[in-house]
Short mmCIF file of C-alpha atoms in Angstrom, two decimals:
data_model
loop_
_atom_site.label_atom_id
_atom_site.label_comp_id
_atom_site.label_asym_id
_atom_site.label_seq_id
_atom_site.Cartn_x
_atom_site.Cartn_y
_atom_site.Cartn_z
CA MET A 1 -27.70 -9.84 -11.82
CA SER A 2 -26.59 -10.79 -15.29
CA LYS A 3 -23.45 -12.81 -15.73
CA GLN A 4 -20.46 -10.51 -15.97
CA ASP A 5 -19.05 -12.31 -18.99
CA GLY A 6 -21.78 -10.97 -21.30
CA SER A 7 -23.33 -14.38 -21.94
CA SER A 8 -26.80 -13.25 -20.80
CA ARG A 9 -26.71 -9.94 -22.67
CA GLN A 10 -30.10 -8.29 -23.22
CA VAL A 11 -30.46 -5.22 -25.47
CA THR A 12 -33.10 -3.01 -27.04
CA THR A 13 -33.13 -3.34 -30.83
CA GLY A 14 -36.34 -1.68 -31.95
CA PRO A 15 -38.80 1.11 -31.12
CA VAL A 16 -39.74 1.26 -27.45
CA ASP A 17 -41.73 3.59 -25.20
CA ASP A 18 -39.14 5.74 -23.47
CA SER A 19 -41.48 8.65 -22.69
CA ALA A 20 -41.21 8.15 -18.91
CA THR A 21 -37.61 6.95 -18.66
CA PRO A 22 -35.39 10.02 -18.13
CA ILE A 23 -32.65 8.28 -16.12
CA LEU A 24 -29.58 6.84 -17.82
CA HIS A 25 -26.91 4.72 -16.19
CA VAL A 26 -23.76 4.66 -18.32
CA ASP A 27 -21.08 2.11 -17.48
CA MET A 28 -17.82 1.75 -19.39
CA ASP A 29 -17.07 -1.80 -20.54
CA ALA A 30 -14.09 -3.43 -18.78
CA PHE A 31 -12.71 0.08 -18.50
CA PHE A 32 -9.11 -0.49 -17.42
CA VAL A 33 -8.65 -3.35 -19.87
CA SER A 34 -10.28 -1.38 -22.70
CA VAL A 35 -7.88 1.54 -22.19
CA GLU A 36 -4.93 -0.86 -22.26
CA LEU A 37 -6.19 -2.43 -25.49
CA LEU A 38 -6.07 0.96 -27.17
CA LYS A 39 -2.30 0.72 -26.69
CA ARG A 40 -2.16 -3.04 -27.35
CA PRO A 41 -4.67 -3.80 -30.12
CA ASP A 42 -2.87 -7.09 -30.73
CA LEU A 43 -4.41 -8.38 -27.49
CA ARG A 44 -8.03 -7.88 -28.59
CA GLY A 45 -10.03 -11.09 -28.32
CA LYS A 46 -7.61 -12.57 -25.78
CA PRO A 47 -8.08 -12.99 -22.01
CA VAL A 48 -6.43 -9.92 -20.49
CA LEU A 49 -6.09 -8.98 -16.83
CA VAL A 50 -5.02 -5.67 -15.30
CA GLY A 51 -3.56 -5.77 -11.80
CA GLY A 52 -0.66 -6.73 -9.60
CA THR A 53 1.34 -9.84 -10.26
CA ALA A 54 3.61 -10.13 -7.24
CA GLY A 55 2.78 -11.69 -3.91
CA ARG A 56 -0.77 -10.74 -2.99
CA GLY A 57 -1.59 -8.87 -6.18
CA VAL A 58 -5.25 -8.68 -7.14
CA VAL A 59 -7.19 -8.34 -10.38
CA SER A 60 -8.25 -4.73 -10.98
CA ALA A 61 -10.07 -5.54 -14.22
CA ALA A 62 -10.65 -8.50 -16.53
CA SER A 63 -11.59 -8.65 -20.18
CA TYR A 64 -14.81 -10.44 -21.07
CA GLU A 65 -12.75 -13.27 -22.54
CA ALA A 66 -11.10 -13.76 -19.13
CA ARG A 67 -14.40 -13.50 -17.28
CA ARG A 68 -15.65 -16.58 -19.11
CA TYR A 69 -13.08 -18.53 -17.10
CA GLY A 70 -14.65 -17.30 -13.85
CA VAL A 71 -12.20 -14.44 -13.31
CA ASN A 72 -13.50 -11.25 -11.72
CA SER A 73 -12.11 -8.01 -10.36
CA ALA A 74 -10.84 -8.07 -6.75
CA MET A 75 -9.90 -11.76 -7.16
CA PRO A 76 -6.36 -12.70 -6.08
CA MET A 77 -4.19 -12.76 -9.19
CA SER A 78 -2.81 -16.15 -8.24
CA LEU A 79 -6.33 -17.64 -8.31
CA ALA A 80 -7.17 -15.81 -11.54
CA LEU A 81 -4.15 -17.34 -13.26
CA GLN A 82 -5.10 -20.78 -12.01
CA ARG A 83 -8.49 -20.40 -13.64
CA CYS A 84 -7.14 -18.74 -16.78
CA PRO A 85 -3.46 -19.68 -17.16
CA ASN A 86 -3.23 -18.24 -20.68
CA ALA A 87 -4.28 -14.74 -19.56
CA VAL A 88 -2.06 -11.78 -20.40
CA VAL A 89 -1.42 -9.68 -17.30
CA LEU A 90 -0.78 -5.94 -17.60
CA ARG A 91 0.19 -3.47 -14.93
CA GLY A 92 -2.30 -0.65 -14.47
CA ASP A 93 -1.73 2.84 -15.87
CA TYR A 94 -3.97 4.90 -13.61
CA THR A 95 -2.92 8.22 -15.11
CA SER A 96 -4.33 7.08 -18.45
CA TYR A 97 -7.52 5.80 -16.83
CA ALA A 98 -8.10 9.15 -15.13
CA GLU A 99 -7.60 11.01 -18.41
CA TYR A 100 -10.01 8.80 -20.34
CA SER A 101 -12.51 9.12 -17.51
CA ARG A 102 -12.28 12.90 -17.73
CA ARG A 103 -12.90 12.78 -21.48
CA VAL A 104 -15.91 10.49 -21.11
CA MET A 105 -17.47 12.54 -18.30
CA THR A 106 -17.03 15.70 -20.40
CA ILE A 107 -19.11 14.08 -23.15
CA PHE A 108 -21.85 13.33 -20.62
CA GLU A 109 -21.82 16.90 -19.30
CA GLU A 110 -22.15 18.28 -22.82
CA VAL A 111 -25.49 16.46 -23.07
CA THR A 112 -26.92 17.34 -19.63
CA PRO A 113 -25.65 19.18 -16.55
CA LEU A 114 -27.33 16.54 -14.38
CA VAL A 115 -24.50 14.01 -14.18
CA GLU A 116 -23.83 12.00 -11.02
CA LYS A 117 -20.38 10.43 -11.20
CA LEU A 118 -20.42 7.15 -9.30
CA SER A 119 -16.82 6.17 -9.98
CA ILE A 120 -14.09 6.56 -12.55
CA ASP A 121 -16.08 4.60 -15.14
CA GLU A 122 -19.81 5.03 -14.48
CA ALA A 123 -22.40 7.75 -13.98
CA PHE A 124 -26.09 8.48 -13.78
CA LEU A 125 -27.58 11.08 -16.12
CA ASP A 126 -30.96 12.79 -15.87
CA VAL A 127 -31.89 13.81 -19.42
CA SER A 128 -35.32 15.28 -18.59
CA GLY A 129 -34.24 18.73 -19.73
CA ALA A 130 -32.19 17.57 -22.71
CA ARG A 131 -34.99 16.23 -24.88
CA ARG A 132 -35.62 19.41 -26.86
CA LEU A 133 -31.97 19.59 -27.97
CA HIS A 134 -30.98 15.93 -28.14
CA GLY A 135 -34.14 13.85 -28.59
CA SER A 136 -35.75 11.12 -26.52
CA PRO A 137 -33.87 9.26 -23.74
CA ALA A 138 -33.26 6.27 -26.02
CA GLU A 139 -31.96 8.55 -28.77
CA ILE A 140 -29.68 10.30 -26.28
CA ALA A 141 -28.36 6.95 -25.03
CA TRP A 142 -27.67 5.80 -28.57
CA THR A 143 -25.89 9.05 -29.42
CA LEU A 144 -23.80 8.92 -26.24
CA ARG A 145 -22.56 5.44 -27.04
CA GLN A 146 -21.60 6.52 -30.55
CA ARG A 147 -19.82 9.65 -29.32
CA VAL A 148 -17.88 7.80 -26.62
CA HIS A 149 -16.67 5.24 -29.14
CA ARG A 150 -15.89 7.78 -31.85
CA GLU A 151 -14.03 10.20 -29.56
CA THR A 152 -12.22 7.76 -27.25
CA GLY A 153 -12.21 4.36 -28.96
CA LEU A 154 -13.93 2.87 -25.89
CA THR A 155 -17.34 1.24 -25.56
CA CYS A 156 -19.98 1.67 -22.89
CA SER A 157 -23.30 0.13 -21.93
CA VAL A 158 -26.36 2.20 -21.09
CA GLY A 159 -29.49 1.42 -19.10
CA VAL A 160 -32.50 3.69 -19.63
CA ALA A 161 -35.32 3.61 -17.09
CA ALA A 162 -37.65 5.57 -14.85
CA THR A 163 -35.42 5.21 -11.76
CA LYS A 164 -31.74 4.99 -10.91
CA PHE A 165 -31.97 1.44 -9.59
CA VAL A 166 -33.66 0.03 -12.67
CA ALA A 167 -31.33 1.97 -15.00
CA LYS A 168 -28.29 0.46 -13.27
CA VAL A 169 -29.68 -3.06 -13.50
CA ALA A 170 -30.48 -2.46 -17.18
CA SER A 171 -26.96 -1.32 -18.01
CA SER A 172 -25.57 -4.46 -16.37
CA ARG A 173 -27.91 -6.64 -18.41
CA SER A 174 -26.86 -4.95 -21.67
CA LYS A 175 -23.10 -5.49 -21.28
CA PRO A 176 -20.93 -5.31 -23.20
CA ASP A 177 -21.50 -2.44 -25.65
CA GLY A 178 -25.27 -2.46 -25.48
CA MET A 179 -28.31 -0.39 -24.58
CA LEU A 180 -31.40 -1.56 -22.75
CA VAL A 181 -34.51 0.58 -22.31
CA VAL A 182 -37.01 -0.49 -19.64
CA PRO A 183 -40.36 1.25 -20.26
CA ALA A 184 -41.87 2.58 -17.04
CA ASP A 185 -45.00 0.45 -17.39
CA ARG A 186 -42.92 -2.70 -17.87
CA THR A 187 -40.61 -2.19 -14.88
CA LEU A 188 -42.00 -5.08 -12.83
CA GLU A 189 -42.06 -7.35 -15.86
CA PHE A 190 -38.34 -6.66 -16.21
CA LEU A 191 -37.38 -6.89 -12.53
CA HIS A 192 -39.38 -9.75 -11.12
CA PRO A 193 -37.74 -12.68 -12.99
CA LEU A 194 -34.25 -11.54 -11.91
CA PRO A 195 -32.38 -13.27 -9.07
CA VAL A 196 -32.46 -11.57 -5.67
CA SER A 197 -28.78 -10.65 -6.11
CA ALA A 198 -29.94 -8.00 -8.60
CA LEU A 199 -31.28 -5.93 -5.69
CA TRP A 200 -29.01 -3.25 -4.29
CA GLY A 201 -27.92 -4.23 -0.81
CA VAL A 202 -28.08 -7.98 -1.41
CA GLY A 203 -24.65 -9.47 -0.94
CA ARG A 204 -23.73 -13.07 -0.29
CA VAL A 205 -24.94 -13.11 3.33
CA THR A 206 -28.28 -11.43 2.58
CA GLU A 207 -28.79 -13.67 -0.44
CA GLU A 208 -28.32 -16.71 1.77
CA SER A 209 -30.84 -15.31 4.27
CA LEU A 210 -33.39 -14.79 1.50
CA THR A 211 -32.78 -18.23 0.01
CA ARG A 212 -33.34 -19.87 3.39
CA ILE A 213 -36.89 -18.50 3.45
CA GLY A 214 -37.53 -19.54 -0.14
CA LEU A 215 -36.94 -16.18 -1.90
CA ARG A 216 -34.91 -16.63 -5.07
CA THR A 217 -36.19 -13.93 -7.42
CA VAL A 218 -37.00 -10.24 -7.13
CA GLY A 219 -40.63 -11.17 -7.66
CA ASP A 220 -40.47 -13.47 -4.64
CA VAL A 221 -39.28 -10.55 -2.50
CA ALA A 222 -42.02 -8.31 -3.85
CA ALA A 223 -44.68 -10.88 -2.95
CA MET A 224 -43.35 -11.56 0.56
CA PRO A 225 -45.48 -10.14 3.41
CA ALA A 226 -43.69 -7.23 5.08
CA GLU A 227 -43.74 -8.81 8.53
CA ALA A 228 -42.07 -12.01 7.34
CA LEU A 229 -39.40 -10.08 5.45
CA GLU A 230 -38.70 -7.95 8.54
CA ARG A 231 -38.25 -11.04 10.69
CA ALA A 232 -35.62 -12.33 8.25
CA LEU A 233 -33.76 -9.10 7.52
CA GLY A 234 -34.74 -6.46 10.04
CA PRO A 235 -37.07 -3.53 9.37
CA ALA A 236 -34.64 -1.18 7.57
CA LEU A 237 -33.26 -3.62 4.99
CA ALA A 238 -36.64 -5.30 4.55
CA ALA A 239 -38.29 -1.97 3.70
CA LYS A 240 -35.50 -1.03 1.28
CA LEU A 241 -35.58 -4.33 -0.61
CA SER A 242 -39.36 -4.40 -0.69
CA HIS A 243 -39.44 -0.96 -2.34
CA LEU A 244 -36.73 -1.84 -4.85
CA ALA A 245 -38.49 -5.11 -5.72
CA MET A 246 -41.54 -3.04 -6.66
CA GLY A 247 -39.41 -0.68 -8.76
CA VAL A 248 -39.73 2.17 -6.25
CA ASP A 249 -36.64 4.38 -6.04
CA ALA A 250 -37.26 8.06 -5.32
CA ARG A 251 -33.63 9.17 -5.42
CA ASP A 252 -32.74 12.02 -7.77
CA VAL A 253 -29.56 12.32 -9.79
CA VAL A 254 -27.21 14.31 -7.54
CA THR A 255 -24.51 16.30 -9.30
CA GLY A 256 -22.28 17.10 -6.33
CA ARG A 257 -20.85 14.72 -3.75
CA GLU A 258 -19.31 15.82 -0.49
CA GLU A 259 -16.14 13.90 0.25
CA LYS A 260 -16.28 12.14 3.59
CA SER A 261 -12.64 11.04 3.71
CA ILE A 262 -9.43 10.83 1.71
CA GLY A 263 -7.13 7.89 2.31
CA HIS A 264 -4.50 5.53 0.97
CA GLU A 265 -3.49 2.03 2.00
CA VAL A 266 -0.98 -0.61 0.97
CA THR A 267 -1.00 -4.41 1.13
CA PHE A 268 2.45 -5.95 1.58
CA GLY A 269 3.87 -8.85 -0.39
CA TYR A 270 4.65 -10.53 2.93
CA ASP A 271 3.73 -9.72 6.53
CA LEU A 272 5.90 -7.04 8.14
CA THR A 273 7.06 -7.03 11.75
CA ASP A 274 9.68 -4.25 11.54
CA LEU A 275 8.21 -1.10 13.06
CA GLU A 276 10.62 1.17 11.17
CA GLN A 277 9.56 -0.29 7.83
CA LEU A 278 5.95 0.26 8.81
CA ARG A 279 6.66 3.87 9.78
CA ARG A 280 8.37 4.44 6.43
CA GLU A 281 5.31 3.17 4.59
CA LEU A 282 3.10 5.28 6.84
CA LEU A 283 5.10 8.38 5.96
CA ARG A 284 4.67 7.64 2.26
CA LEU A 285 0.92 7.17 2.66
CA SER A 286 0.57 10.29 4.80
CA ASP A 287 2.30 12.30 2.08
CA ASP A 288 -0.10 10.90 -0.55
CA VAL A 289 -3.11 11.84 1.59
CA ALA A 290 -1.81 15.36 2.24
CA VAL A 291 -1.14 15.97 -1.46
CA ARG A 292 -4.70 14.98 -2.33
CA LEU A 293 -6.11 17.18 0.44
CA ARG A 294 -4.23 20.20 -0.86
CA ARG A 295 -5.22 19.53 -4.46
CA ALA A 296 -8.87 19.33 -3.38
CA GLY A 297 -8.62 22.45 -1.23
CA LEU A 298 -9.57 20.49 1.88
CA VAL A 299 -8.30 19.97 5.40
CA GLY A 300 -9.11 17.12 7.77
CA ARG A 301 -9.57 17.18 11.50
CA THR A 302 -9.46 13.43 12.21
CA VAL A 303 -6.62 11.07 11.27
CA VAL A 304 -7.45 7.35 11.09
CA LEU A 305 -4.87 4.56 11.07
CA LYS A 306 -5.91 1.18 9.66
CA LEU A 307 -4.01 -2.05 10.22
CA ARG A 308 -4.72 -5.58 9.04
CA TYR A 309 -2.78 -8.32 10.77
CA GLY A 310 -1.51 -11.55 9.28
CA ASP A 311 -4.59 -13.38 10.56
CA PHE A 312 -6.81 -10.86 8.65
CA ARG A 313 -7.98 -9.17 11.85
CA THR A 314 -8.48 -5.49 11.01
CA VAL A 315 -8.36 -2.59 13.47
CA THR A 316 -8.57 1.19 13.20
CA ARG A 317 -7.58 3.99 15.55
CA SER A 318 -8.60 7.62 15.12
CA ARG A 319 -7.10 10.78 16.58
CA THR A 320 -8.86 14.15 16.39
CA LEU A 321 -6.70 17.26 15.99
CA GLY A 322 -7.13 20.60 17.69
CA GLU A 323 -7.03 22.24 14.25
CA PRO A 324 -7.70 20.58 10.87
CA THR A 325 -4.69 20.03 8.61
CA ASP A 326 -3.50 19.24 5.10
CA VAL A 327 0.11 18.71 6.21
CA ALA A 328 1.71 15.29 5.76
CA ARG A 329 3.93 15.68 8.79
CA ARG A 330 0.98 16.26 11.10
CA ILE A 331 -0.97 13.36 9.59
CA TYR A 332 2.07 11.12 9.94
CA ASP A 333 2.77 12.13 13.56
CA GLU A 334 -0.77 11.32 14.64
CA ALA A 335 -0.95 8.04 12.72
CA SER A 336 2.52 7.05 13.90
CA ALA A 337 1.52 7.55 17.51
CA ALA A 338 -1.44 5.23 16.96
CA LEU A 339 0.83 2.74 15.19
CA GLY A 340 3.03 2.51 18.27
CA GLU A 341 0.02 1.31 20.25
CA LEU A 342 -0.94 -1.42 17.77
CA ALA A 343 2.25 -2.75 16.18
CA GLY A 344 5.58 -4.00 17.46
CA ASP A 345 6.43 -6.96 19.70
CA GLY A 346 6.42 -9.27 16.69
CA ALA A 347 2.93 -8.40 15.46
CA ARG A 348 2.66 -9.39 11.80
CA ILE A 349 1.14 -6.64 9.65
CA ARG A 350 -0.41 -7.44 6.27
CA LEU A 351 -1.87 -4.02 5.40
CA ILE A 352 -1.46 -0.45 6.62
CA GLY A 353 -3.53 2.57 5.70
CA VAL A 354 -4.17 6.15 6.75
CA ARG A 355 -7.01 8.52 5.98
CA ALA A 356 -8.21 12.01 6.87
CA GLU A 357 -11.82 12.50 7.96
CA GLN A 358 -14.07 15.38 9.08
CA LEU A 359 -13.11 17.25 5.94
CA ARG A 360 -13.86 20.90 5.28
CA PRO A 361 -12.61 23.55 2.85
CA SER A 362 -9.17 24.88 3.74
CA GLY A 363 -9.31 28.42 5.06
CA SER A 364 -12.79 27.98 6.53
CA GLY A 365 -12.84 29.10 10.15
CA ALA A 366 -10.19 31.30 11.74
CA MET A 367 -7.33 29.62 13.58
CA LEU A 368 -5.73 31.44 16.51
CA TRP A 369 -2.42 29.97 15.38
CA ASP A 370 -1.16 27.54 12.78
CA PRO A 371 0.89 24.81 14.49
CA ASP A 372 1.93 23.41 11.10
CA GLU A 373 2.89 26.66 9.38
CA GLU A 374 6.55 25.77 8.70
CA TRP A 375 5.78 22.27 7.47
CA ARG A 376 2.88 23.58 5.37
CA GLU A 377 5.09 26.06 3.54
CA ALA A 378 7.71 23.37 2.91
CA GLU A 379 5.15 20.93 1.54
CA ARG A 380 3.54 23.54 -0.69
CA THR A 381 6.97 24.28 -2.12
CA ILE A 382 7.32 20.56 -2.84
CA ASP A 383 3.90 20.68 -4.55
CA GLU A 384 5.21 23.41 -6.87
CA VAL A 385 8.35 21.42 -7.68
CA THR A 386 6.26 18.33 -8.30
CA ALA A 387 3.94 20.21 -10.65
CA ARG A 388 6.97 21.27 -12.67
CA PHE A 389 9.19 18.20 -12.59
CA GLY A 390 6.85 15.33 -11.73
CA ARG A 391 5.84 13.24 -8.75
CA GLY A 392 8.79 11.84 -6.84
CA SER A 393 11.28 14.55 -7.87
CA VAL A 394 11.41 15.66 -4.21
CA ARG A 395 10.67 13.23 -1.38
CA PRO A 396 11.35 12.91 2.36
CA ALA A 397 14.74 11.35 2.98
CA ALA A 398 13.13 8.36 4.68
CA LEU A 399 11.46 7.46 1.39
CA VAL A 400 14.54 7.52 -0.83
CA ARG A 401 15.23 3.86 -0.07
CA PRO A 402 12.24 1.89 -1.44
CA SER A 403 10.59 -0.77 0.67
CA ALA A 404 10.89 -4.26 -0.80
CA ALA A 405 7.64 -5.28 0.86
CA ARG A 406 5.49 -2.71 -0.87
CA VAL A 407 4.13 -4.46 -3.93
CA GLU A 408 0.47 -3.65 -4.27
CA SER A 409 -1.27 -0.46 -3.17
CA THR A 410 -4.97 0.27 -3.11
CA ARG A 411 -5.86 3.91 -3.07
CA ARG A 412 -9.34 4.66 -1.80
CA LYS A 413 -11.27 7.81 -1.89
CA ASN A 414 -14.39 7.42 0.20
CA ALA A 415 -17.25 9.63 -0.80
CA SER A 416 -20.93 9.65 -0.04
CA GLY A 417 -22.84 7.41 -2.41
CA GLY A 418 -19.71 6.30 -4.24
CA GLY A 419 -17.46 3.33 -4.36
CA ALA A 420 -13.78 2.71 -4.17
CA THR A 421 -11.15 3.70 -6.63
CA PRO A 422 -9.83 0.75 -8.48
#
């Protein structure tokens, strides 16, 4: 993959054959940082980081100036500041990011209804049916970039190709603020010189496995006999990488994604051993999960507790309910019971999380009785108060006293085909 600091940027500057390239991958440039710079234009051109600063804070986003120092997202902030001590660190404003994401996605949907949102700042578009109104794929990509910048002040990079995989690689190569069209008949010419890390599914471990057998480029993978590749990687991964290396990706742009789980977790500034503190954090997280379930019109039948100990060992425990729920008290009770089995007796806890799984629309399927009826009515009343007066205007009494250990939370919304929320 191209360097994330933009130093290997590759863009299309002249006429190109885009007749068989209906797939666009649009990726916002350093999205969180770019939104912050709209409020702080004085920081443009400087290394800027968005993320947590206390304890075990991590980098949520880095400007391209900071990336040139070897700083990347998900890096511990302490390490990032060692590499780039003159960086300006800003706390994230996730409400603003969500609003700008909504505005950007609306622009995409005004061009084509075939928009697959991958995350808060990137999407695939199929513009096959938009040509008559908006022009060729390259023209549409160019117009989208102009509109996004004109209407939001943000920049994005666009890859245009015959398949989703190649379009995503192309957008990465064109960063920042660029467009790269890969003609269908030049797909292999584009892919084969790239390092094996450009292939979806190749992380550090797989890259090391490929390097050990002498495969360093996508072209090397494409030329490798299937049997030899299977011996190194196993049949499933070998087949996937072999297809991608030949530019084969039959996946369509999918406009709807079924949520598989909704969860929240928190990493503490220091390891906790106090079970009551852990239960207080668990109650807070359970409330966050329940609020999101109700907003999405969903209920969950399985509650999963996640714990990470001080030695980084991570465990999960799941409990399946008789009836699905969107009630924080029920989620908390089930997770708390699991917590009692895993924590206590001096166990040092670094992270705690809770999520709801086996989701389905609320109201689907008739319940003989509602064991959470009283709590549900109380929590829906809180939802109404919150909508009027803001989040935190009404909270469980146990949450009135803030926890000193809670310094950096990571909210994750797991969905099929999508990544984590920053």
